[in-house]
mmCIF file of C-alpha atoms and ligand atoms in Angstrom:
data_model
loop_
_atom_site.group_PDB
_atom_site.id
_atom_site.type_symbol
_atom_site.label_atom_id
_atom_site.label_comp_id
_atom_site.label_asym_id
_atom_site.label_seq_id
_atom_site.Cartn_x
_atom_site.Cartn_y
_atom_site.Cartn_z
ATOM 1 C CA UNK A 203 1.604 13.343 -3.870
ATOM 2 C CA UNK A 204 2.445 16.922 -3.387
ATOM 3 C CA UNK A 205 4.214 19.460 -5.414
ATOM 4 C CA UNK A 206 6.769 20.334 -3.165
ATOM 5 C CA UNK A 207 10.243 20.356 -4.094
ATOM 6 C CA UNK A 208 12.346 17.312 -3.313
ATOM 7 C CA UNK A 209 15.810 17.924 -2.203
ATOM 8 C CA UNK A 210 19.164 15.642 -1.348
ATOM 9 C CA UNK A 211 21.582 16.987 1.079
ATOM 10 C CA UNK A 212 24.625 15.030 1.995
ATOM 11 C CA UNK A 213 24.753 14.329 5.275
ATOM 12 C CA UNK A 214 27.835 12.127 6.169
ATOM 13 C CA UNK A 215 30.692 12.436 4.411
ATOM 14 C CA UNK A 216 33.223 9.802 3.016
ATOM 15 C CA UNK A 217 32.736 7.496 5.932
ATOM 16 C CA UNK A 218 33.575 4.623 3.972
ATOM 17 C CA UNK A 219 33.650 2.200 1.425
ATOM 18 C CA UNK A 220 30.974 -0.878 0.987
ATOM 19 C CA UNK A 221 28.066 1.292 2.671
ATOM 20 C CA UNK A 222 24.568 -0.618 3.085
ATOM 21 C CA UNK A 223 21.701 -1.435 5.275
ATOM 22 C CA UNK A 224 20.754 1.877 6.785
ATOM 23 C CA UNK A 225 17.941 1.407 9.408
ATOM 24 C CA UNK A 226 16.095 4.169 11.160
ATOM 25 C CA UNK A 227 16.575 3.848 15.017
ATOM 26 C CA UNK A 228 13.034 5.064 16.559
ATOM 27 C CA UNK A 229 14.054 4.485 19.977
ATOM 28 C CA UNK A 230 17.236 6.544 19.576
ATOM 29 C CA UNK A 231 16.527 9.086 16.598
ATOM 30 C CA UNK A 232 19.408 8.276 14.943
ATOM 31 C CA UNK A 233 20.520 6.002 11.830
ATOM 32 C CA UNK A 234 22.830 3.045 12.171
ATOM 33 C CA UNK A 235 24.208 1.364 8.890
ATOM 34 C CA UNK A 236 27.006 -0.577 7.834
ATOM 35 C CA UNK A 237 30.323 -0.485 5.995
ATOM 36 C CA UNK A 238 29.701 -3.937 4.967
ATOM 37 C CA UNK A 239 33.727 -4.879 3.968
ATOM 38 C CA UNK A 240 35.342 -1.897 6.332
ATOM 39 C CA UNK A 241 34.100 -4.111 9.322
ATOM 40 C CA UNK A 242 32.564 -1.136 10.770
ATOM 41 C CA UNK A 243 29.498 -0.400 12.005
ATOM 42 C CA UNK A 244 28.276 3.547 11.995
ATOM 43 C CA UNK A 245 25.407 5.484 14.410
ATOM 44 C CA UNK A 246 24.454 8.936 13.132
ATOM 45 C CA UNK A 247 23.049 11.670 15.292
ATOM 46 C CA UNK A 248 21.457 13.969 12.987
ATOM 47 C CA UNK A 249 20.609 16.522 16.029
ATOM 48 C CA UNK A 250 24.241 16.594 16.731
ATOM 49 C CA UNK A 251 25.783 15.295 13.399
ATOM 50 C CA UNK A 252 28.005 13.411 14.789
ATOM 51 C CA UNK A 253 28.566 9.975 13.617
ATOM 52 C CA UNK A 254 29.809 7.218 16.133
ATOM 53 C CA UNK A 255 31.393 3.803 14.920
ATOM 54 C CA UNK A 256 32.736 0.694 15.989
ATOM 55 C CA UNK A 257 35.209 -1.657 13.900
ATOM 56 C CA UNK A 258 34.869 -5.137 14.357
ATOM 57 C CA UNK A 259 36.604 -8.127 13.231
ATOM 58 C CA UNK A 260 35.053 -9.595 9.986
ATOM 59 C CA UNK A 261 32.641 -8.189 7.675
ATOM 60 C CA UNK A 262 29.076 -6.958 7.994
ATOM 61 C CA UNK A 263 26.154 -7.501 5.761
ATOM 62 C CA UNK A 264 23.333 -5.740 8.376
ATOM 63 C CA UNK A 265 22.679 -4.281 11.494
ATOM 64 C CA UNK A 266 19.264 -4.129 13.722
ATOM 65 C CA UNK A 267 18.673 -3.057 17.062
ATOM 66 C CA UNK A 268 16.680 -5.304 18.942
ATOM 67 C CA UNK A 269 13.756 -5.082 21.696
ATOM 68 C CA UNK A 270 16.105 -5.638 24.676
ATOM 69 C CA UNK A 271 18.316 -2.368 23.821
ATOM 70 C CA UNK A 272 20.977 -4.704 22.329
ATOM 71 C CA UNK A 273 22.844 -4.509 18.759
ATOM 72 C CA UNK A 274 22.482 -7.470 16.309
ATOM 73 C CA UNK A 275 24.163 -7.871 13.305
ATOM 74 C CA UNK A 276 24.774 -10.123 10.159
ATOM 75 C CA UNK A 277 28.464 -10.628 10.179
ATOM 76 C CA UNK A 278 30.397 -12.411 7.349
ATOM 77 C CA UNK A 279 29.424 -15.704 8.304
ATOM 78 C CA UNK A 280 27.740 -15.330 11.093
ATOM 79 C CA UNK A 281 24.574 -13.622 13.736
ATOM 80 C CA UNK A 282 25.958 -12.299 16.445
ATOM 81 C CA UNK A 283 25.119 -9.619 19.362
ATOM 82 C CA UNK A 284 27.373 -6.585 19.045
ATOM 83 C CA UNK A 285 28.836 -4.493 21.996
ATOM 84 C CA UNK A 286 29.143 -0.638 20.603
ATOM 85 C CA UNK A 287 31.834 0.150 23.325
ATOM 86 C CA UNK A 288 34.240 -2.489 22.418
ATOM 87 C CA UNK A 289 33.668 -4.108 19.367
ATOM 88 C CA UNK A 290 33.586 -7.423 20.644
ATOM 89 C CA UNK A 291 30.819 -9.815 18.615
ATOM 90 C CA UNK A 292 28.965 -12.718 21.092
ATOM 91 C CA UNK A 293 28.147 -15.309 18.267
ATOM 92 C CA UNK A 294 24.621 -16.623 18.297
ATOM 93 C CA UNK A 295 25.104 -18.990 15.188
ATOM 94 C CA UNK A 296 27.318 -19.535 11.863
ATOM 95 C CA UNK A 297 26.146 -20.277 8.379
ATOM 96 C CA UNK A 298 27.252 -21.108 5.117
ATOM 97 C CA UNK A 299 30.225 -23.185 6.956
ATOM 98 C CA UNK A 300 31.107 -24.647 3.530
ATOM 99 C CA UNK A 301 31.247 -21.790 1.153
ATOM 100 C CA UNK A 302 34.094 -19.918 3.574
ATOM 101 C CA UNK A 303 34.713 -17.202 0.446
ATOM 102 C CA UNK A 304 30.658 -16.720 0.606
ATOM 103 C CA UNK A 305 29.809 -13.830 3.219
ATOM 104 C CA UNK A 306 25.951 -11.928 4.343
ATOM 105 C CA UNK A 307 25.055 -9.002 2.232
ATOM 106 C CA UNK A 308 21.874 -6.997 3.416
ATOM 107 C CA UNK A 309 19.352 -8.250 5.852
ATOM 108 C CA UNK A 310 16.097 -6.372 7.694
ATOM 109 C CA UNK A 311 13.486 -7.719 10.559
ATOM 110 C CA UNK A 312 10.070 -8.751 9.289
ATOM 111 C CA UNK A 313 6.519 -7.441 11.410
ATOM 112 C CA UNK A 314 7.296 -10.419 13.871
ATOM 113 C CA UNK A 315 11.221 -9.111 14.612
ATOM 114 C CA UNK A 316 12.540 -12.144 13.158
ATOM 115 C CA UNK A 317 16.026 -11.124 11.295
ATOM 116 C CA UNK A 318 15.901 -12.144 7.768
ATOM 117 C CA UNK A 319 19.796 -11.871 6.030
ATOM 118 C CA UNK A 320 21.060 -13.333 2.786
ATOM 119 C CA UNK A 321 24.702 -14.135 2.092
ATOM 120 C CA UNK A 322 26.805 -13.857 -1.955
ATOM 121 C CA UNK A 323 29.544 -15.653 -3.309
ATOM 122 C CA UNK A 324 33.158 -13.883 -3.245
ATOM 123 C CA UNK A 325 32.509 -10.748 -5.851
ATOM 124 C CA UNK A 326 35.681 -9.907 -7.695
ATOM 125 C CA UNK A 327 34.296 -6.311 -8.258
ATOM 126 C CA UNK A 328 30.956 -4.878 -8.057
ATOM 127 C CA UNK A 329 28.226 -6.904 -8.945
ATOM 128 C CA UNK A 330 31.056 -9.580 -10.830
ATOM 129 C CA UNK A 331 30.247 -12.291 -7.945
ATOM 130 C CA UNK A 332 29.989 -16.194 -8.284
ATOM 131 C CA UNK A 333 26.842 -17.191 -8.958
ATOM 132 C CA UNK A 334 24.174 -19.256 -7.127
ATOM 133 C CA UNK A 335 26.353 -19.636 -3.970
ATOM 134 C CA UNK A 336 24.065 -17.660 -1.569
ATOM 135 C CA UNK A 337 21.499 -18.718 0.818
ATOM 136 C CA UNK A 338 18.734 -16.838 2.456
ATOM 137 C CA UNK A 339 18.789 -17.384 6.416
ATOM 138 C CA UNK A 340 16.226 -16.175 9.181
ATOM 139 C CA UNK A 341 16.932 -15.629 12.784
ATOM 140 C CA UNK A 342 14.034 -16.162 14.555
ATOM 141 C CA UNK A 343 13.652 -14.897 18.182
ATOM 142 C CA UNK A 344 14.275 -18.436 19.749
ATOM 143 C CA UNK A 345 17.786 -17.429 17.875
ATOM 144 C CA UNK A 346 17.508 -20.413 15.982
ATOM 145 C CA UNK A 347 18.239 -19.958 12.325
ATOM 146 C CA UNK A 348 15.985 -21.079 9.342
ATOM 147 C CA UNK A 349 17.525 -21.701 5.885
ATOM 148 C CA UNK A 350 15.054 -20.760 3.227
ATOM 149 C CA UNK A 351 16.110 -20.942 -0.357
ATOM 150 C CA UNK A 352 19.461 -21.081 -2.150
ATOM 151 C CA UNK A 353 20.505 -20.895 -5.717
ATOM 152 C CA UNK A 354 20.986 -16.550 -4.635
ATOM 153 C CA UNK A 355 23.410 -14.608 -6.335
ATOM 154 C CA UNK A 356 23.772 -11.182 -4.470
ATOM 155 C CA UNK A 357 21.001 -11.146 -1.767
ATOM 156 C CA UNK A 358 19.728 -7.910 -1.103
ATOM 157 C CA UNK A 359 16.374 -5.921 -0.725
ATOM 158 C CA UNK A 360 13.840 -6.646 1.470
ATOM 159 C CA UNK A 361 10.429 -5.412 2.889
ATOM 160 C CA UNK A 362 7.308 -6.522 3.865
ATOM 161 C CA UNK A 363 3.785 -5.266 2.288
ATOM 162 C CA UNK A 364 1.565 -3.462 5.001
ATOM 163 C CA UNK A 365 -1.236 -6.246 5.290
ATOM 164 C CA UNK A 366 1.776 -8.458 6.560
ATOM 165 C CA UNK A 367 0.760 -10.964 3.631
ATOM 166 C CA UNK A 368 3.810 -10.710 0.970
ATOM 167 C CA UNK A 369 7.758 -10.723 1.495
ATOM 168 C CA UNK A 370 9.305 -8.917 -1.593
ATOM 169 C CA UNK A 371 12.718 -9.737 -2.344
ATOM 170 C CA UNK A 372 15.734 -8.442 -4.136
ATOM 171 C CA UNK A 373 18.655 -10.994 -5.798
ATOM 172 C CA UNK A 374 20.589 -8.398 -7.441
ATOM 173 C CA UNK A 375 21.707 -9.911 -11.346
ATOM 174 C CA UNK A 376 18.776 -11.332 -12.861
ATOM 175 C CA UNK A 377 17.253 -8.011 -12.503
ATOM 176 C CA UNK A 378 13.413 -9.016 -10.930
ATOM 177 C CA UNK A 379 11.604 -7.584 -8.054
ATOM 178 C CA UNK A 380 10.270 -10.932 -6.550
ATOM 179 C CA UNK A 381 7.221 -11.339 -4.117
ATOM 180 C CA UNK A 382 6.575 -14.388 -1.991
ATOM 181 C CA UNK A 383 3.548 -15.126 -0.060
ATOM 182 C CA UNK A 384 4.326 -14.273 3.468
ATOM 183 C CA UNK A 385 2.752 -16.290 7.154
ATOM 184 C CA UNK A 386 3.705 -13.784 9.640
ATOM 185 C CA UNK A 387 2.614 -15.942 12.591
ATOM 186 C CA UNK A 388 5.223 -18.924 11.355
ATOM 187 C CA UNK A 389 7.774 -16.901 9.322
ATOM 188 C CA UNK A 390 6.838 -19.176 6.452
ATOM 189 C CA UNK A 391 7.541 -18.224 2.637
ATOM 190 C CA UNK A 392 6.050 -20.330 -0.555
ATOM 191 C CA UNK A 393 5.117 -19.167 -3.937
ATOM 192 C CA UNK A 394 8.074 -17.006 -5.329
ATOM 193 C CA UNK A 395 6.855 -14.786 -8.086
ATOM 194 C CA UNK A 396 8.204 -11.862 -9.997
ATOM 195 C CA UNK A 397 6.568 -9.015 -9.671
ATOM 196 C CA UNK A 398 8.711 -6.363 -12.065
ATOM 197 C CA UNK A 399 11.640 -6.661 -14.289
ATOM 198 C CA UNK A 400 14.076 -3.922 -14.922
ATOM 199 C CA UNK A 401 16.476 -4.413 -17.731
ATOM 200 C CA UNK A 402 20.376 -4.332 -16.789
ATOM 201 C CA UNK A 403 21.202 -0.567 -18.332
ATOM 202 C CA UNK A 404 18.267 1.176 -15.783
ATOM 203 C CA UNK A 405 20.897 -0.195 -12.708
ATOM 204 C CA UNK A 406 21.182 -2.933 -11.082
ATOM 205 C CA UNK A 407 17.920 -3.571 -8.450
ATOM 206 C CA UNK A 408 19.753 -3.354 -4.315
ATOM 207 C CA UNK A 409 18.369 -2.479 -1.021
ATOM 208 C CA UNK A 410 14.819 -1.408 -0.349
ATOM 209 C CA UNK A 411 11.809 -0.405 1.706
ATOM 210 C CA UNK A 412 8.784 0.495 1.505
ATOM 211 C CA UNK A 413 6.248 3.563 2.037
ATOM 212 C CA UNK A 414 3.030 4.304 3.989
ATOM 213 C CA UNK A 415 1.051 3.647 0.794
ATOM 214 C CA UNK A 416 2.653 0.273 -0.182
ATOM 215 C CA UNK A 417 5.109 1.243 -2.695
ATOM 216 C CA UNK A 418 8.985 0.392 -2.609
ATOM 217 C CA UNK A 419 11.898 2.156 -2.689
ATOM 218 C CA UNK A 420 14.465 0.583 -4.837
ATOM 219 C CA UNK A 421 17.951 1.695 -4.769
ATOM 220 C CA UNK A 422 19.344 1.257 -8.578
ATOM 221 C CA UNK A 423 23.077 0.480 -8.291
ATOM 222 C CA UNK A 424 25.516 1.976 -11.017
ATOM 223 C CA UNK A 425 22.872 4.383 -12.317
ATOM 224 C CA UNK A 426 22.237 7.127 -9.100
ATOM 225 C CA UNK A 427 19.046 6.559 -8.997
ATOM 226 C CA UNK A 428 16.560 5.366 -6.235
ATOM 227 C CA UNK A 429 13.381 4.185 -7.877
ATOM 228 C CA UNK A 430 9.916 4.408 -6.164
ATOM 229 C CA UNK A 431 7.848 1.355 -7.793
ATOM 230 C CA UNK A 432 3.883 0.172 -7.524
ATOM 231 C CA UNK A 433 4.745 -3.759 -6.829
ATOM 232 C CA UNK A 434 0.925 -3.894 -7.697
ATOM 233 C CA UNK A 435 1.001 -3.238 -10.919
ATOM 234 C CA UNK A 436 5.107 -2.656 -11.372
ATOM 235 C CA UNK A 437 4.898 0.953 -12.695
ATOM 236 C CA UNK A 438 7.603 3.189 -11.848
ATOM 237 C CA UNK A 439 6.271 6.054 -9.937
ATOM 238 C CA UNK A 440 9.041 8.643 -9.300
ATOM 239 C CA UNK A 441 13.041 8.348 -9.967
ATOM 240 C CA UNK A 442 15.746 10.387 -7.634
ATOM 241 C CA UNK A 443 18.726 11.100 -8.622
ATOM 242 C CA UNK A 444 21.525 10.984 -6.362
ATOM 243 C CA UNK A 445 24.881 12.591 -6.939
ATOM 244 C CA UNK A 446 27.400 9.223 -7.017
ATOM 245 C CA UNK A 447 26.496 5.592 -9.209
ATOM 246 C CA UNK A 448 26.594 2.755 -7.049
ATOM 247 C CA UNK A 449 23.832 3.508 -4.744
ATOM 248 C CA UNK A 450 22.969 0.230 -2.540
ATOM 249 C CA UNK A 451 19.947 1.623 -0.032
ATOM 250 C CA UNK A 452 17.587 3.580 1.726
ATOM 251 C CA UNK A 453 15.179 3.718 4.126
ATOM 252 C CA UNK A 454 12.785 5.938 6.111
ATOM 253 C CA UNK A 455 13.616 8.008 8.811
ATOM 254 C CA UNK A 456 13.618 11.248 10.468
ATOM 255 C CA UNK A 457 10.865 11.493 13.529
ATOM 256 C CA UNK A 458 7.990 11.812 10.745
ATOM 257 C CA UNK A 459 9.557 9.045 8.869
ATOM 258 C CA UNK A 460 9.530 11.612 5.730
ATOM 259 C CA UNK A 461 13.185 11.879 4.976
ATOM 260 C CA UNK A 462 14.856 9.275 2.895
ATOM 261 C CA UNK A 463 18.237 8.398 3.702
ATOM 262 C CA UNK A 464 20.227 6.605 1.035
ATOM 263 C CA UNK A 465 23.601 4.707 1.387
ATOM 264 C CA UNK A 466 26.199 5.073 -1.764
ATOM 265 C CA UNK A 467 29.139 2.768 -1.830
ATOM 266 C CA UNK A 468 32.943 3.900 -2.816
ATOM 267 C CA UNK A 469 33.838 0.567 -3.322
ATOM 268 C CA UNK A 470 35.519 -0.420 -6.205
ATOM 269 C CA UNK A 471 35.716 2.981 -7.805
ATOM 270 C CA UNK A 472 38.761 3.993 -9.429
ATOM 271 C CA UNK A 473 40.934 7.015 -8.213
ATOM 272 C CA UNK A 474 39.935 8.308 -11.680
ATOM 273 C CA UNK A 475 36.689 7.955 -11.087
ATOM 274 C CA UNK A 476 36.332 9.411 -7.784
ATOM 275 C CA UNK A 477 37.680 12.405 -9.239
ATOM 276 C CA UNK A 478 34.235 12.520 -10.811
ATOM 277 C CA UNK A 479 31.539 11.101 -7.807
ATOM 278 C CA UNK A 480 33.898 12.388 -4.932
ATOM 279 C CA UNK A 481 30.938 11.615 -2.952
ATOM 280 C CA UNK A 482 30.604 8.020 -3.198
ATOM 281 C CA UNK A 483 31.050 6.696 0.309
ATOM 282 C CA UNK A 484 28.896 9.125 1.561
ATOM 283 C CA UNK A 485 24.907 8.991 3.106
ATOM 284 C CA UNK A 486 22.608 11.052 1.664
ATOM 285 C CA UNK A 487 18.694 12.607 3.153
ATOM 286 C CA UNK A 488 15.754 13.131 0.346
ATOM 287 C CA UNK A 489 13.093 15.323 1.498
ATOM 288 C CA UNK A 490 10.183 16.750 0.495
ATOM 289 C CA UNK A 491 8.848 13.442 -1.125
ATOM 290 C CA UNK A 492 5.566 14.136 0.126
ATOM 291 C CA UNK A 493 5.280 10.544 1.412
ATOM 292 C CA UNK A 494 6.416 8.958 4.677
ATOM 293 C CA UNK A 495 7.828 5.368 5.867
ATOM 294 C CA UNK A 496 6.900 3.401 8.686
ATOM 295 C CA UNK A 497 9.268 2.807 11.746
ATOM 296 C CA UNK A 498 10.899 -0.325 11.074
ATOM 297 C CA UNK A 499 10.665 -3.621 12.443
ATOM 298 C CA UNK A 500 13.327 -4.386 15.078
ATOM 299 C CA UNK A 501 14.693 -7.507 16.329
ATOM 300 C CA UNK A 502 12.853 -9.898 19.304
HETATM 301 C C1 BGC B 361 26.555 -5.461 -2.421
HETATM 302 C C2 BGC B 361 27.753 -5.255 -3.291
HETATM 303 C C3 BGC B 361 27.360 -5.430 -4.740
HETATM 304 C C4 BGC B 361 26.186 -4.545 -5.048
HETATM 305 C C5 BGC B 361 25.714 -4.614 -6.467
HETATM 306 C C6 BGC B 361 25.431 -4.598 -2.861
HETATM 307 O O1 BGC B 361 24.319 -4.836 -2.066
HETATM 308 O O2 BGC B 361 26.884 -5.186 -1.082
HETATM 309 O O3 BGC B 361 28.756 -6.155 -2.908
HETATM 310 O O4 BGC B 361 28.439 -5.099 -5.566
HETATM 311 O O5 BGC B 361 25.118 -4.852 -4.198
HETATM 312 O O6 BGC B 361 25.135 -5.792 -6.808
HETATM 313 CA CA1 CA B 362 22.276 -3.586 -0.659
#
C-alpha cells in the first residue's frame, strides 16, 4: 500500500436520517444511496455537487441501477422498478407477507446482476430489533424471487470475492463475517461459514464491499470506524475513522474507483447527541487509500 495520506471530506451534508446502500453509478458518474426509513432515494453529482432525490411511499432497504437504464430498488416489503421523475414504484414482487412489521435492510447485485436483499424485524432503536425474523431474498433476472435462508436478525453486508467463488455476508448482532460457497452460473449458496469475529465493543459489523486485492470494507456501526479486513486469514488491515458513530456503508467509487464513500446514519441520535456528531446524516469520500474498488455489479 502506499504512504500517502488518507483523507475524509464530507461531501453531502445532513441529507437525512437512516442513510445506507451507497452504490457507485459507472454509467452515470454519480452515487445513488438510500435514506432507508425517510422513503427517499438520493443521486449525487460530484462534478456538480448537487444531489437529486425522489421520496417514495414506503421504506427503502437498497437501490441498483439496472442494464436497461432503469432504477430498482428493495422497498419495505417489496422489489420494485422506480421512476426518478415521479416517485411512483411498479411492483415486481412482495415478500415477507406475514411478518408486516419486518421490512428490507441493505441489498447489492452479485457478478451475474441478480439482486440479492435481506429484510429485519421492527428495530425499536438502533441495532435493538426482534430477532430471527429476517429472510434473505434474491431477484433473479427472470424477476422471480429466491428465498435463501432465514433465522436473520439485521441483514446487511454483502460482496462477492473476485474469483466469483464465495458470497460473504453480514447479519449485524452476532458479530461474524460469514462466507458461503458461491455458483455464479445458478445463484446457488451452501456451506455457511464464519470467517472473522469481532467482539460487540469494536462496533457493530454493517454494509460492505470489497477491493481490487480481495479484501473488505466493513463499516463498524456505533464506533466511526470503517474496517478494511483479509477474509483470508481475518486480520484487520487498516481502520478509518470517520467523524459521526453509526456508520452503516461504503463502497468504491470515483472514475478510478479509488475514493471511498461512506454512508453515516442520524437515526436515532439524540438532540444531545447531535450536538456532538452534527454530522451524522451526512456521506462522506476517503481518499488516498492507495487501493481501488471494482465497478459494481448492476442489475439484469
Ligand atoms: C440498519 C439499521 C441498524 C444498523 C445497526 C443498519 O444497516 O439499517 O436499522 O440499526 O444497521 O445494526
Ligand atoms: Ca447497512
Amino acid at each position: 500500500m502506499s504512504a500517502r495520506e488518507e483523507k475524509v471530506e464530507l461531501v453531502v451534508k445532513n441529507c437525512g436520517k437512516l442513510l445506507e446502500g451507497p452504490h457507485w453509478d459507472g454509467a452515470n458518474d454519480t452515487l445513488i444511496f438510500v435514506d432507508i426509513l425517510g422513503n427517499a432515494v438520493h443521486r449525487y453529482h460530484p462534478q456538480t455537487d448537487k444531489l437529486q432525490s425522489v421520496k417514495i411511499d414506503e421504506n427503502v432497504g437498497a437501490v441498483v441501477p439496472t442494464k436497461d437504464g432503469r432504477t430498482l430498488i428493495a422497498g419495505r416489503h417489496s422489489f420494485s422498478f422506480l421512476d426518478w421523475t415521479s416517485g411512483k414504484l411498479d411492483q415486481i414482487a412482495a415478500v415477507d407477507s406475514d411478518k408486516p412489521d419486518n421490512r428490507f435492510n441493505d441489498g447489492k447485485c452479485d457478478p451475474a446482476g441478480r439482486f440479492w436483499a435481506g429484510t429485519m424485524g421492527p428495530e425499536k432503536k438502533p441495532a435493538e430489533v426482534l430477532l430471527n425474523q429476517g429472510t434473505m431474498y434474491c431477484l433473479n433476472t427472470d424477476l422471480k424471487v429466491t428465498s435463501h435462508f432465514d433465522q436473520v436478525n439485521i441483514s446487511n453486508g454483502l460482496a462477492w470475492s473476485l474469483d466469483h467463488k464465495t458470497m460473504y455476508y453480514i447479519d449485524t448482532l452476532p458479530g461474524y463475517l460469514d462466507a458461503f460457497d458461491y455458483n455464479k452460473e445458478t445463484g446457488e449458496i451452501k456451506n455457511r461459514r464464519h470467517i472473522l469475529k469481532v467482539p460487540n465493543n469494536e462496533g457493530l459489523l454493517d454494509g460492505m464491499c470489497i477491493d481490487t486485492e480481495g479484501m473488505l470494507w466493513v463499516a463498524m456501526f456505533s464506533k466511526s470506524k470503517v474496517n478494511r479486513y483479509n477474509p483470508n486469514t481475518g486480520e484487520k488491515l487498516k481502520t478509518i475513522t470517520l467523524p459521526a458513530t453509526n456508520v452503516t456503508s461504503c463502497c468504491f467509487g470515483g472514475k478510478d474507483y479509488d475514493e471511498l464513500y461512506v454512508t453515516i446514519s442520524a437515526e436515532g441520535i439524540s438532540e444531545e447527541e447531535l450536538q456532538k456528531q452534527p454530522l451524522a446524516g451526512s456521506i462522506f469520500k476517503v481518499t488516498g487509500l492507495g487501493v481501488r474498488g471494482l465497478p459494481a455489479n448492476i442489475f439484469g
